XYZ file of C-alpha atoms in Angstrom:
327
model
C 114.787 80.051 146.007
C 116.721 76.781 145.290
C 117.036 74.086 147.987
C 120.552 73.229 147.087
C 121.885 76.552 148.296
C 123.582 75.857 151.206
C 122.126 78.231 153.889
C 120.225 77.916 157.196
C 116.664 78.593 157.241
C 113.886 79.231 160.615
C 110.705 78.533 161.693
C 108.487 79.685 164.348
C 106.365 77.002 165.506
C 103.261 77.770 168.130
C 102.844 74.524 170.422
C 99.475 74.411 172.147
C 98.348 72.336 174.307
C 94.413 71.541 175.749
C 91.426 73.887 174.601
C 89.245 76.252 177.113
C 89.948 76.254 180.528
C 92.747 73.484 180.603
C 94.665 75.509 177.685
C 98.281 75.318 178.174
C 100.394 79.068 178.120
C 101.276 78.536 174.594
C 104.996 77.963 174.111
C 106.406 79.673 170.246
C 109.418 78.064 169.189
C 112.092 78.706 166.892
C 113.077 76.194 164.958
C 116.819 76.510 163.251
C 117.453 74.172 159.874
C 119.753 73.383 156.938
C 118.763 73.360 153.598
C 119.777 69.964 153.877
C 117.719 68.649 156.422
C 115.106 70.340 154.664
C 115.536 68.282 151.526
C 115.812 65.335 153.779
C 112.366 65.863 155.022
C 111.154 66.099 151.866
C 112.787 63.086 150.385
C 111.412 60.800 153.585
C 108.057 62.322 153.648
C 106.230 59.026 152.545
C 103.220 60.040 150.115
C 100.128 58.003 148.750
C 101.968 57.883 145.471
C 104.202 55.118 146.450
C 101.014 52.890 146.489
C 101.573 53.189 143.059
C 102.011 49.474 141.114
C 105.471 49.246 139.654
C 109.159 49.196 140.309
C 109.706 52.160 137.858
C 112.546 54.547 140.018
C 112.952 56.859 137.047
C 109.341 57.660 137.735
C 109.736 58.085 141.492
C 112.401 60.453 140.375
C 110.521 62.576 138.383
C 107.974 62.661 141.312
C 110.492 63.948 143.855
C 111.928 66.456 141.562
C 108.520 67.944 140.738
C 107.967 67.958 144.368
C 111.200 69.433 145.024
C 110.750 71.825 141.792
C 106.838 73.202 143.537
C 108.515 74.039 147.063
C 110.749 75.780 145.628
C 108.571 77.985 143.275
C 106.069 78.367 146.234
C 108.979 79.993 148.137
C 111.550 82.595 148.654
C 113.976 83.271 150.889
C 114.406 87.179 153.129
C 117.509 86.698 155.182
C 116.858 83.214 156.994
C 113.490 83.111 156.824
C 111.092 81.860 154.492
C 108.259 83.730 152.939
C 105.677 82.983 150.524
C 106.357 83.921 146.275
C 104.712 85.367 143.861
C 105.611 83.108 141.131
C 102.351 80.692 142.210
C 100.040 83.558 142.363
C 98.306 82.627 138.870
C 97.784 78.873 140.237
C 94.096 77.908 141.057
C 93.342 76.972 144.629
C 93.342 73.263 143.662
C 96.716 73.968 142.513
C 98.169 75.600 145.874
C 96.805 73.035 148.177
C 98.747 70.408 146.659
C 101.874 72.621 147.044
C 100.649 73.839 150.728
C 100.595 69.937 151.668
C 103.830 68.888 150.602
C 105.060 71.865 152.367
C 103.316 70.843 155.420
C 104.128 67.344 154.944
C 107.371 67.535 155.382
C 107.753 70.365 158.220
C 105.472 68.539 160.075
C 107.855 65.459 159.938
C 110.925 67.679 160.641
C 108.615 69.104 163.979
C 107.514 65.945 165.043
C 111.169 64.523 165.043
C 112.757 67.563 166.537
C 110.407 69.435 169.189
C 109.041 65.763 169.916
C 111.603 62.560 169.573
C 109.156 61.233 166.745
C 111.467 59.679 164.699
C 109.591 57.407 161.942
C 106.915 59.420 160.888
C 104.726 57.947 157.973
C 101.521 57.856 156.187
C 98.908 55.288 158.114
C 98.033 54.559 154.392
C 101.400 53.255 153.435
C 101.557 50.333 156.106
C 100.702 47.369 155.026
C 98.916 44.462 157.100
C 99.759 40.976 157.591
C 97.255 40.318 155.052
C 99.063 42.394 152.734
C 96.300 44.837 152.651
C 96.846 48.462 153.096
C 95.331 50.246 156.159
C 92.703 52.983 155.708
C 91.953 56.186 157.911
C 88.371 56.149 159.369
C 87.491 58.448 157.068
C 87.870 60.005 154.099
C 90.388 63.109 152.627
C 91.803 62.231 155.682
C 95.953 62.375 156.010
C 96.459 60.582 159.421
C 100.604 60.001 159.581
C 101.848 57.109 162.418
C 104.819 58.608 164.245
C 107.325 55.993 166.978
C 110.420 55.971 168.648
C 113.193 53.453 167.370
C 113.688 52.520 171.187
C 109.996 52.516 172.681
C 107.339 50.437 171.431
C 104.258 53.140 171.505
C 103.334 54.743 168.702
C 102.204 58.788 167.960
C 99.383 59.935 165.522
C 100.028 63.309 163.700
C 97.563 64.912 161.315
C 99.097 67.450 158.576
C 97.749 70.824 157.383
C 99.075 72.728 154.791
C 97.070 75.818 154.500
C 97.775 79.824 153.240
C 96.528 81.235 156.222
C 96.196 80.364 159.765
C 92.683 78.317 160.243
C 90.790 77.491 162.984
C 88.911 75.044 161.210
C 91.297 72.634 159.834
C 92.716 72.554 163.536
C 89.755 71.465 164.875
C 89.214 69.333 162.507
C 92.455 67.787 162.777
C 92.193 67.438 166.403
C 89.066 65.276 165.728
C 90.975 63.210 163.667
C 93.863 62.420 165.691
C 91.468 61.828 168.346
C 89.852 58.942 167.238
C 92.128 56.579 167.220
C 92.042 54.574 170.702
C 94.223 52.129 170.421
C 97.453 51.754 167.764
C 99.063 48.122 167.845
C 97.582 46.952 170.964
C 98.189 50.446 172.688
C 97.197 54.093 173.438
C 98.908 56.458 171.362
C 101.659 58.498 173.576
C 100.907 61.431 171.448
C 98.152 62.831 169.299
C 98.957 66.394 167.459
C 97.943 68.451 164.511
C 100.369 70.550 162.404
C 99.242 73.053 160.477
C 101.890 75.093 158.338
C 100.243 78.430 157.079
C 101.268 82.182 156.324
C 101.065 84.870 158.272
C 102.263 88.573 156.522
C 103.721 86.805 153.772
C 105.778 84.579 156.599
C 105.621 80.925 156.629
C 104.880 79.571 160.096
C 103.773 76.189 162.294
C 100.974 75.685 164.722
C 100.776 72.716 166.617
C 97.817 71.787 168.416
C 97.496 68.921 171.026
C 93.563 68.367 171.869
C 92.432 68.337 174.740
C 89.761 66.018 176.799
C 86.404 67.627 175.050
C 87.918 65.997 171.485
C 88.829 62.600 173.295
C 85.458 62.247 174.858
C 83.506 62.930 171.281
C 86.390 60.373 169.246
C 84.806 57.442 167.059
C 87.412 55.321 168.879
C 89.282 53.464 166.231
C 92.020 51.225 166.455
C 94.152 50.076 163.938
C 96.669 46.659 163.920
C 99.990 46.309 162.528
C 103.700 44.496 162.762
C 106.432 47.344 163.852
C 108.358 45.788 161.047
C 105.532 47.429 158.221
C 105.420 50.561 159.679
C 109.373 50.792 159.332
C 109.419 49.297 155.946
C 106.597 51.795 155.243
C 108.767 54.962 156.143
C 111.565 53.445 154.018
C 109.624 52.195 150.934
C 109.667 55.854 149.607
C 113.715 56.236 149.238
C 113.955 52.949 148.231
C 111.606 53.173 145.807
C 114.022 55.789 144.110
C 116.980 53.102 143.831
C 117.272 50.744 140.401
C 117.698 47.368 141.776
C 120.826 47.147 139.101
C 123.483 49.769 138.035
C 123.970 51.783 141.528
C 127.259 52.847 141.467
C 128.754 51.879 144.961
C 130.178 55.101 146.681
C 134.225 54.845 147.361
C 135.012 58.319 147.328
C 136.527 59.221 150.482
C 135.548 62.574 151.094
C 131.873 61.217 150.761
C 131.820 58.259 152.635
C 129.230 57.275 155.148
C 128.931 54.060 154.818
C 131.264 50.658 153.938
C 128.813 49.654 151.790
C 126.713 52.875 150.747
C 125.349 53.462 147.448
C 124.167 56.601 146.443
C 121.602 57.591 143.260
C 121.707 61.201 141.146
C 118.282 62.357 141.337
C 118.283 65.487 138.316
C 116.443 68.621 139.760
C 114.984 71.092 137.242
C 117.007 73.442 136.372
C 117.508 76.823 138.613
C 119.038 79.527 135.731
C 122.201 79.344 133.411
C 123.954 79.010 136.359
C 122.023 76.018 137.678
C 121.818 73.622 134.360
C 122.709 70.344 135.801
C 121.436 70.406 139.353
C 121.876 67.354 141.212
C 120.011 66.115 144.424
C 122.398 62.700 146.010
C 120.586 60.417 147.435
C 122.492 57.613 149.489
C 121.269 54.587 151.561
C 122.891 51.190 153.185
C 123.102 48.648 150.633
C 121.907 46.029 153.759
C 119.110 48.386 154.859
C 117.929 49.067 151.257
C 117.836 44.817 151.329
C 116.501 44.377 154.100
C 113.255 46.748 152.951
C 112.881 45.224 149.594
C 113.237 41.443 150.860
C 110.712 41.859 153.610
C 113.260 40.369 155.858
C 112.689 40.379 159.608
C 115.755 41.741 161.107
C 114.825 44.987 160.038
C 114.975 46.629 163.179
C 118.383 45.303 163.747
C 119.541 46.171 160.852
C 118.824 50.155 161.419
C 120.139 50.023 165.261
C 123.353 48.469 163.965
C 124.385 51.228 161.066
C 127.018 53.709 161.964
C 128.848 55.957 159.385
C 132.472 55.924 158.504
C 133.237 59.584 159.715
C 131.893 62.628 160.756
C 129.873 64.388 158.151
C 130.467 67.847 157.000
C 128.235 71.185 156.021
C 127.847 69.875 152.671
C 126.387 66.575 153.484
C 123.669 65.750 156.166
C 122.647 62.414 157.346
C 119.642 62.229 159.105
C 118.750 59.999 162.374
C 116.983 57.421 159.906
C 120.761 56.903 158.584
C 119.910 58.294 155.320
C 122.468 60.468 153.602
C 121.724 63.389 151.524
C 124.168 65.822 149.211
């Protein structure tokens, strides 16, 4: 399959709530997506790479187009739904799981912002403290992601699992996870949830589990401290990271304008056949937000809650909540 075929795509996502006795009827969703949004997901799904020293974008580049180059060999498409391929069958298990987490990475984010109004999703080992440090999961080969709401100050702790098949384990092990954090900033997380993405006949699907009380009462209790202004700067890092700071050609054309002062960057995508030689993934931003994140000014949040676009947006662009634009 190629990502830049403009189709629709679904999901069926299993939401469960409690374990035992207090278990929830479980409610299965389906979950109705662009190819676009898709790729938007997987653009803005922060990853430890962009602890990476350097202001290299061609490398970030590369890294996104690999990532986007996996997904797509991991998957195919039967009518609007997405199954898993053949073509990774020779991969070693190492191999896989790297592709099964970006996959979950990134439907986990698109889950968490549209089955439950978490809008800034990131990885808790992308935000930076005051002291400049980076925080740390309690834990290890952990991949604890810090979820909030533009308009509410609480915060939401999602753990990701990208797995082949549908597994008990990692869920429970998740739930521990998300469990022990007590306090986030000063308060108690709204939400705590696991996603796992897996396969079932060949079909790829989404659990998500919220734990119960027997997880909360066994958690380590953990809290963790930081400015609202890092954690957005954290979710944004990763497509800013992918603009030059020179040479951005400003974006005039009418019939793709979504901002007065947008800029857009060409990010090359491996190529999909003869027919497919010089595929292109867009990539456009504020040129005041992209500021904003790279000067570690503090009118961040205003800056977001004040961009609008020029006009209404058509099937072959998408612009996500976040205001960034994708083509």
């Amino acid at each position: 399959m190629l990502l830049t075929e403009k189709r629709d795509y679904k999901l069926y996502v299993d939401i469960r709530q409690g374990e035992g006795e207090e278990e929830s009827p479980r409610n299965l969703t389906e979950l109705s997506f662009s190819n676009l949004e898709l790729l938007h997901e997987i653009v803005m799904s922060s990853l430890p790479q962009q602890r990476l020293p350097g202001d290299d974008c061609q490398k970030r580049r590369y890294e996104l187009a690999y990532r986007i180059y996996l997904l797509e060999m991991a998957l195919e498409v039967q009518k609007d739904t997405l199954k898993k391929s053949g073509r990774i069958a020779h991969l070693d298990s190492s191999e896989k799981s790297l592709i099964h987490y970006y996959l979950g990475t990134a439907l986990t984010k698109m889950i968490a912002r549209r089955l439950f109004q978490t809008d800034y999703l990131t990885h808790l080992s992308a935000i930076r403290q005051a002291d400049g440090r980076y925080l740390n999961s309690p834990g290890s080969n952990r991949n604890d992601m810090i979820g909030a709401k533009l308009t509410e100050n609480g915060y939401r702790v999602w753990s990701v699992k990208g797995r082949s098949q549908n597994s008990r384990n990692a869920m429970k092990i998740g739930c521990r996870e998300v469990c022990d954090f007590q306090a986030i900033s000063g308060g108690k997380p709204e939400i705590q949830a696991v996603c796992m993405t897996y396969y079932d006949g060949g079909y790829l699907n989404a659990a998500v589990q919220i734990p119960g009380k027997s997880y909360l009462e066994k958690s380590r209790q953990v809290s963790v401290d930081f400015e609202r202004k890092s954690h957005l700067r954290a979710y944004y890092q990763c497509v800013c990271q992918l603009f030059s700071k020179e040479g951005e050609r400003q974006n005039y054309r009418r019939d793709k304008k979504f901002y007065e002062d947008g800029i857009v960057t060409e990010i090359p995508l491996f190529s999909g056949g003869e027919a497919e030689k010089n595929r292109v993934l867009r990539v456009g931003i504020s040129r005041k937000l992209l500021s904003c994140v790279r000067d570690g000014e503090n009118g961040l949040e205003d800056c977001i809650q004040q961009l609008c676009w020029q006009e209404t947006l058509d099937r072959e662009q998408y612009m996500g909540g976040d205001g960034i634009y994708i083509c």
